[in-house]
Every structure is written in structure tokens, then in C-alpha cells.
Amino acid sequence: MKHIVFSPEVEYGIKHGLPILALESTVITHGMPYPENLETAKVLEAIVRHSNVIPATICLLDGVIKVGMTEHDFDKLTQSKNPEKISQKDIIYAINGKLTGGTTVAATMFIAWKAGIKVFATGGIGGVHRNAEKTMDISSDIMAFSKYPVIVVSAGAKAILDLGKTLESLETLSVPVLGYKTDYFPAFYSSSSPFRVRRVNSCSEIADLYKVQQELNLWNGILISNPIPVEHEIPGHIMEEKIEHAISEANAQKVNGKDLTSFLLSRLVDMTKGKSLKSNVELIKNNVRLGCELAIEVANNK
Ligand code: PSU
Ligand code: MN
């Protein structure tokens, strides 16, 4: 496929219909500091392989879209000086400019769909930012859900967002949002929020829903919201205070656009003395475990 290079295992997996799990890379380049980013990326790949699923971490290296990364690719990405944050709109620019960077949920969904990969696990999706009525800052992750039929496992939307508005936008775009063993939309660092979602209790149930969606040629994605394990959560009221503080710092320093999300996440890591980073790592691991189970169910449910 033009502009896309598959790792040998992903190429083999696609050809034989084996379970494959897509993973994004903005979390590596912009979501976490070094060396936790590289360590986490490697732990995630190990979890996937251990589950007998093929990992397909997606990024851009020197203008080439990689679907499935080698060890050398990971070193190259994490050692790159100023990696780009590549959302869907940035892909053409990154290819022409031979740039290196991490792909966001939106860009990763698009690439996964092009590659024929059906399941993707991430930490938390982007969504509608607080004060979006003034700034119009709405992540293109939301739009990607209306365009690409990929199942995305996430711990809800990032807590720095306006969760109510994020859910309303997903509803407008007709995106099914399902709670894995929960009736409430998880809030990233905490396992619950006041917002209700439709509950599912098993991966086979999700695979069946996905099958119906494919049979009807419905082209939207499905969001599986998977709560952070309670032993790793930070209570909502503790995070809320810090999030408000980080947002006021961002306003004072005029941080906006694509820099806002990474600014807020890194301020939270400082303000919680690393606790939010630990939670972030654990919730992604938890999502990847569920993503693997789902990738197997979907591959067997043709
Ligand atoms: N979740 C994290 N860390 C991140 C992101 C999500 O824990 O860095 C990234 C994802 O790649 C997501 C992106 O797609 O942030 C959203 O950015 P924006 O709000 O600028 O669209
Ligand atoms: Mn934005």
C-alpha cells in the first residue's frame, strides 16, 4: 500500500486473518515523559504478544507510515528530537516533509482502517475541551469515530475534557459508546462519572454488535469505555481541583490548539508527583488486555 510499510508479523497476520491490535503513538511522543514512554510502549507490546495477538503500533518515521514497529523503530521514534504530533490532517504534510512523529487516536483509526485492522486500544480519547463553547477546541478523534469502523478501547475520554459535551458530540455523530462491565462513563483517572452509558458484559457481546454493524455497512467506529482498575484510580474530586488549576495555567500561558492536551497531562504528572502517570500507564495496560481479548473474538466471529 502506498506510503504504508507493514512489519512482517502484521503483514502475515492481515493475510491470514489473525487477531491484531492497533496501538497509537502520540501517547509515546507527547503523552508521557522519557523513559516511561519507551518502557510503556514495550510493556504494551509484550502484553499483546503474551495474549497471542499481533501488536501493530502505528507511527510515522521519516515520512513513512509504519504499521507495526520494530525495536529499532521504537528507538528512532523515542530518540527523535522534536517528534510531530500527527493527527489526521497532518498526515499528508508529514509524508511530504519526511517527518517523524506519533499518531493521535484520529490518525491511528484512519490508518488502522486502511490496513484492515479492526480493534485498537489507547489510554483515553480526545474530545470536547472545557470552554469549547468559546474556543471550539474539539478533538478530531471525535470526528474519526464517525468515519472509520474500528472498535476503540479507552478508559473513557481524558479527564481534562468536558465529559458531558464529549458524550453529546459522540451521540450527534451516531457513535455507540459502550461501558465494559459498567453503567457509567469512566473518567480516565477515576473509574466512574455521573454520565450513563450502555453496558456490555463480555467481548463476545461486543464482537456480535460489531458484526451487525458490518452487515449493515455502518461506517462509524465503536467506543468501548473500560474503567481503570479501582486499585489504580485517583478519586475524581482530587483530580478535579488539579485539572482546574492546570487549565488556568494553560490559559495564563496562552497554551492552545494541539499543544493543550500534552501541556495539561504533563502539568498533572507534576502536580500529582507522578501518581497520574502511574495511573495512566495502568489504565492503558488494562485497555490493551481487553483489546487483545476483543481482537481474538472479532477475528473468530466472521
Ligand atoms: N491519552 C493520553 N495521552 C495522550 C493522548 C491520549 O493519555 O497523549 C493523545 C491521543 O493520541 C489523542 C490526542 O488522540 O492526545 C488528542 O489530542 P487533541 O486533544 O489535541 O486532539
Ligand atoms: Mn484540540
PDB file of N, CA, C and O in Angstrom, residues 238-273:
ATOM      1  N   ILE A 238     -10.204  14.715  43.817  1.00  0.00           N
ATOM      2  CA  ILE A 238      -8.788  15.113  43.971  1.00  0.00           C
ATOM      3  C   ILE A 238      -8.250  15.601  42.625  1.00  0.00           C
ATOM      4  O   ILE A 238      -7.593  16.636  42.529  1.00  0.00           O
ATOM      5  N   MET A 239      -8.564  14.860  41.561  1.00  0.00           N
ATOM      6  CA  MET A 239      -8.072  15.239  40.231  1.00  0.00           C
ATOM      7  C   MET A 239      -8.708  16.545  39.760  1.00  0.00           C
ATOM      8  O   MET A 239      -8.053  17.377  39.146  1.00  0.00           O
ATOM      9  N   GLU A 240      -9.987  16.695  40.072  1.00  0.00           N
ATOM     10  CA  GLU A 240     -10.751  17.833  39.552  1.00  0.00           C
ATOM     11  C   GLU A 240     -10.086  19.168  39.902  1.00  0.00           C
ATOM     12  O   GLU A 240      -9.910  20.041  39.050  1.00  0.00           O
ATOM     13  N   GLU A 241      -9.677  19.271  41.152  1.00  0.00           N
ATOM     14  CA  GLU A 241      -9.038  20.501  41.637  1.00  0.00           C
ATOM     15  C   GLU A 241      -7.754  20.779  40.833  1.00  0.00           C
ATOM     16  O   GLU A 241      -7.490  21.895  40.403  1.00  0.00           O
ATOM     17  N   LYS A 242      -6.985  19.726  40.618  1.00  0.00           N
ATOM     18  CA  LYS A 242      -5.705  19.878  39.906  1.00  0.00           C
ATOM     19  C   LYS A 242      -5.941  20.184  38.422  1.00  0.00           C
ATOM     20  O   LYS A 242      -5.213  20.975  37.817  1.00  0.00           O
ATOM     21  N   ILE A 243      -6.962  19.556  37.854  1.00  0.00           N
ATOM     22  CA  ILE A 243      -7.273  19.814  36.437  1.00  0.00           C
ATOM     23  C   ILE A 243      -7.645  21.286  36.237  1.00  0.00           C
ATOM     24  O   ILE A 243      -7.142  21.950  35.334  1.00  0.00           O
ATOM     25  N   GLU A 244      -8.509  21.803  37.143  1.00  0.00           N
ATOM     26  CA  GLU A 244      -8.912  23.213  37.045  1.00  0.00           C
ATOM     27  C   GLU A 244      -7.698  24.126  37.128  1.00  0.00           C
ATOM     28  O   GLU A 244      -7.568  25.104  36.393  1.00  0.00           O
ATOM     29  N   HIS A 245      -6.776  23.771  38.029  1.00  0.00           N
ATOM     30  CA  HIS A 245      -5.560  24.557  38.210  1.00  0.00           C
ATOM     31  C   HIS A 245      -4.710  24.517  36.930  1.00  0.00           C
ATOM     32  O   HIS A 245      -4.232  25.558  36.459  1.00  0.00           O
ATOM     33  N   ALA A 246      -4.535  23.314  36.376  1.00  0.00           N
ATOM     34  CA  ALA A 246      -3.723  23.170  35.152  1.00  0.00           C
ATOM     35  C   ALA A 246      -4.351  23.949  33.998  1.00  0.00           C
ATOM     36  O   ALA A 246      -3.651  24.594  33.210  1.00  0.00           O
ATOM     37  N   ILE A 247      -5.691  23.922  33.913  1.00  0.00           N
ATOM     38  CA  ILE A 247      -6.368  24.657  32.830  1.00  0.00           C
ATOM     39  C   ILE A 247      -6.156  26.168  32.996  1.00  0.00           C
ATOM     40  O   ILE A 247      -5.887  26.883  32.024  1.00  0.00           O
ATOM     41  N   SER A 248      -6.191  26.661  34.248  1.00  0.00           N
ATOM     42  CA  SER A 248      -5.978  28.105  34.413  1.00  0.00           C
ATOM     43  C   SER A 248      -4.531  28.482  34.089  1.00  0.00           C
ATOM     44  O   SER A 248      -4.276  29.559  33.545  1.00  0.00           O
ATOM     45  N   GLU A 249      -3.596  27.576  34.361  1.00  0.00           N
ATOM     46  CA  GLU A 249      -2.197  27.837  33.952  1.00  0.00           C
ATOM     47  C   GLU A 249      -2.087  27.906  32.424  1.00  0.00           C
ATOM     48  O   GLU A 249      -1.395  28.772  31.890  1.00  0.00           O
ATOM     49  N   ALA A 250      -2.763  26.963  31.768  1.00  0.00           N
ATOM     50  CA  ALA A 250      -2.721  26.948  30.291  1.00  0.00           C
ATOM     51  C   ALA A 250      -3.288  28.252  29.737  1.00  0.00           C
ATOM     52  O   ALA A 250      -2.722  28.843  28.817  1.00  0.00           O
ATOM     53  N   ASN A 251      -4.395  28.721  30.346  1.00  0.00           N
ATOM     54  CA  ASN A 251      -4.992  29.981  29.882  1.00  0.00           C
ATOM     55  C   ASN A 251      -4.033  31.141  30.081  1.00  0.00           C
ATOM     56  O   ASN A 251      -3.833  31.954  29.172  1.00  0.00           O
ATOM     57  N   ALA A 252      -3.413  31.190  31.260  1.00  0.00           N
ATOM     58  CA  ALA A 252      -2.496  32.294  31.574  1.00  0.00           C
ATOM     59  C   ALA A 252      -1.307  32.295  30.620  1.00  0.00           C
ATOM     60  O   ALA A 252      -0.826  33.343  30.208  1.00  0.00           O
ATOM     61  N   GLN A 253      -0.836  31.089  30.270  1.00  0.00           N
ATOM     62  CA  GLN A 253       0.332  30.995  29.372  1.00  0.00           C
ATOM     63  C   GLN A 253      -0.069  30.930  27.891  1.00  0.00           C
ATOM     64  O   GLN A 253       0.771  30.684  27.029  1.00  0.00           O
ATOM     65  N   LYS A 254      -1.372  31.097  27.646  1.00  0.00           N
ATOM     66  CA  LYS A 254      -1.898  31.074  26.265  1.00  0.00           C
ATOM     67  C   LYS A 254      -1.519  29.805  25.505  1.00  0.00           C
ATOM     68  O   LYS A 254      -1.156  29.836  24.319  1.00  0.00           O
ATOM     69  N   VAL A 255      -1.568  28.664  26.196  1.00  0.00           N
ATOM     70  CA  VAL A 255      -1.328  27.381  25.524  1.00  0.00           C
ATOM     71  C   VAL A 255      -2.650  26.946  24.907  1.00  0.00           C
ATOM     72  O   VAL A 255      -3.671  26.904  25.607  1.00  0.00           O
ATOM     73  N   ASN A 256      -2.645  26.658  23.613  1.00  0.00           N
ATOM     74  CA  ASN A 256      -3.893  26.191  22.995  1.00  0.00           C
ATOM     75  C   ASN A 256      -3.600  25.283  21.812  1.00  0.00           C
ATOM     76  O   ASN A 256      -2.461  24.879  21.595  1.00  0.00           O
ATOM     77  N   GLY A 257      -4.658  24.969  21.049  1.00  0.00           N
ATOM     78  CA  GLY A 257      -4.503  24.117  19.862  1.00  0.00           C
ATOM     79  C   GLY A 257      -3.947  22.757  20.227  1.00  0.00           C
ATOM     80  O   GLY A 257      -4.268  22.193  21.266  1.00  0.00           O
ATOM     81  N   LYS A 258      -3.067  22.244  19.365  1.00  0.00           N
ATOM     82  CA  LYS A 258      -2.607  20.868  19.560  1.00  0.00           C
ATOM     83  C   LYS A 258      -1.666  20.716  20.749  1.00  0.00           C
ATOM     84  O   LYS A 258      -1.366  19.604  21.170  1.00  0.00           O
ATOM     85  N   ASP A 259      -1.192  21.834  21.307  1.00  0.00           N
ATOM     86  CA  ASP A 259      -0.284  21.744  22.465  1.00  0.00           C
ATOM     87  C   ASP A 259      -1.016  21.578  23.790  1.00  0.00           C
ATOM     88  O   ASP A 259      -0.414  21.229  24.801  1.00  0.00           O
ATOM     89  N   LEU A 260      -2.320  21.858  23.773  1.00  0.00           N
ATOM     90  CA  LEU A 260      -3.039  21.918  25.054  1.00  0.00           C
ATOM     91  C   LEU A 260      -3.065  20.576  25.790  1.00  0.00           C
ATOM     92  O   LEU A 260      -2.744  20.493  26.978  1.00  0.00           O
ATOM     93  N   THR A 261      -3.435  19.511  25.082  1.00  0.00           N
ATOM     94  CA  THR A 261      -3.588  18.219  25.748  1.00  0.00           C
ATOM     95  C   THR A 261      -2.284  17.776  26.426  1.00  0.00           C
ATOM     96  O   THR A 261      -2.285  17.406  27.606  1.00  0.00           O
ATOM     97  N   SER A 262      -1.159  17.847  25.701  1.00  0.00           N
ATOM     98  CA  SER A 262       0.094  17.392  26.310  1.00  0.00           C
ATOM     99  C   SER A 262       0.542  18.315  27.443  1.00  0.00           C
ATOM    100  O   SER A 262       1.097  17.853  28.438  1.00  0.00           O
ATOM    101  N   PHE A 263       0.244  19.619  27.321  1.00  0.00           N
ATOM    102  CA  PHE A 263       0.579  20.549  28.413  1.00  0.00           C
ATOM    103  C   PHE A 263      -0.180  20.146  29.683  1.00  0.00           C
ATOM    104  O   PHE A 263       0.402  20.009  30.758  1.00  0.00           O
ATOM    105  N   LEU A 264      -1.478  19.927  29.550  1.00  0.00           N
ATOM    106  CA  LEU A 264      -2.291  19.608  30.732  1.00  0.00           C
ATOM    107  C   LEU A 264      -1.853  18.277  31.354  1.00  0.00           C
ATOM    108  O   LEU A 264      -1.702  18.164  32.570  1.00  0.00           O
ATOM    109  N   LEU A 265      -1.623  17.272  30.495  1.00  0.00           N
ATOM    110  CA  LEU A 265      -1.237  15.956  31.038  1.00  0.00           C
ATOM    111  C   LEU A 265       0.094  16.053  31.785  1.00  0.00           C
ATOM    112  O   LEU A 265       0.255  15.475  32.862  1.00  0.00           O
ATOM    113  N   SER A 266       1.040  16.807  31.240  1.00  0.00           N
ATOM    114  CA  SER A 266       2.340  16.854  31.904  1.00  0.00           C
ATOM    115  C   SER A 266       2.277  17.703  33.180  1.00  0.00           C
ATOM    116  O   SER A 266       2.943  17.402  34.163  1.00  0.00           O
ATOM    117  N   ARG A 267       1.436  18.740  33.214  1.00  0.00           N
ATOM    118  CA  ARG A 267       1.260  19.504  34.463  1.00  0.00           C
ATOM    119  C   ARG A 267       0.636  18.621  35.540  1.00  0.00           C
ATOM    120  O   ARG A 267       0.992  18.711  36.716  1.00  0.00           O
ATOM    121  N   LEU A 268      -0.277  17.743  35.125  1.00  0.00           N
ATOM    122  CA  LEU A 268      -0.912  16.851  36.114  1.00  0.00           C
ATOM    123  C   LEU A 268       0.098  15.857  36.687  1.00  0.00           C
ATOM    124  O   LEU A 268       0.054  15.533  37.871  1.00  0.00           O
ATOM    125  N   VAL A 269       1.017  15.396  35.839  1.00  0.00           N
ATOM    126  CA  VAL A 269       2.066  14.482  36.333  1.00  0.00           C
ATOM    127  C   VAL A 269       2.876  15.196  37.419  1.00  0.00           C
ATOM    128  O   VAL A 269       3.127  14.642  38.493  1.00  0.00           O
ATOM    129  N   ASP A 270       3.235  16.460  37.167  1.00  0.00           N
ATOM    130  CA  ASP A 270       3.987  17.230  38.180  1.00  0.00           C
ATOM    131  C   ASP A 270       3.159  17.435  39.443  1.00  0.00           C
ATOM    132  O   ASP A 270       3.627  17.200  40.550  1.00  0.00           O
ATOM    133  N   MET A 271       1.916  17.867  39.257  1.00  0.00           N
ATOM    134  CA  MET A 271       1.089  18.219  40.422  1.00  0.00           C
ATOM    135  C   MET A 271       0.734  17.017  41.285  1.00  0.00           C
ATOM    136  O   MET A 271       0.490  17.168  42.469  1.00  0.00           O
ATOM    137  N   THR A 272       0.689  15.836  40.686  1.00  0.00           N
ATOM    138  CA  THR A 272       0.357  14.635  41.478  1.00  0.00           C
ATOM    139  C   THR A 272       1.630  13.875  41.869  1.00  0.00           C
ATOM    140  O   THR A 272       1.565  12.758  42.352  1.00  0.00           O
ATOM    141  N   LYS A 273       2.762  14.499  41.629  1.00  0.00           N
ATOM    142  CA  LYS A 273       4.081  13.885  41.909  1.00  0.00           C
ATOM    143  C   LYS A 273       4.205  12.508  41.262  1.00  0.00           C
ATOM    144  O   LYS A 273       4.628  11.531  41.895  1.00  0.00           O
TER     145      LYS A 273
END
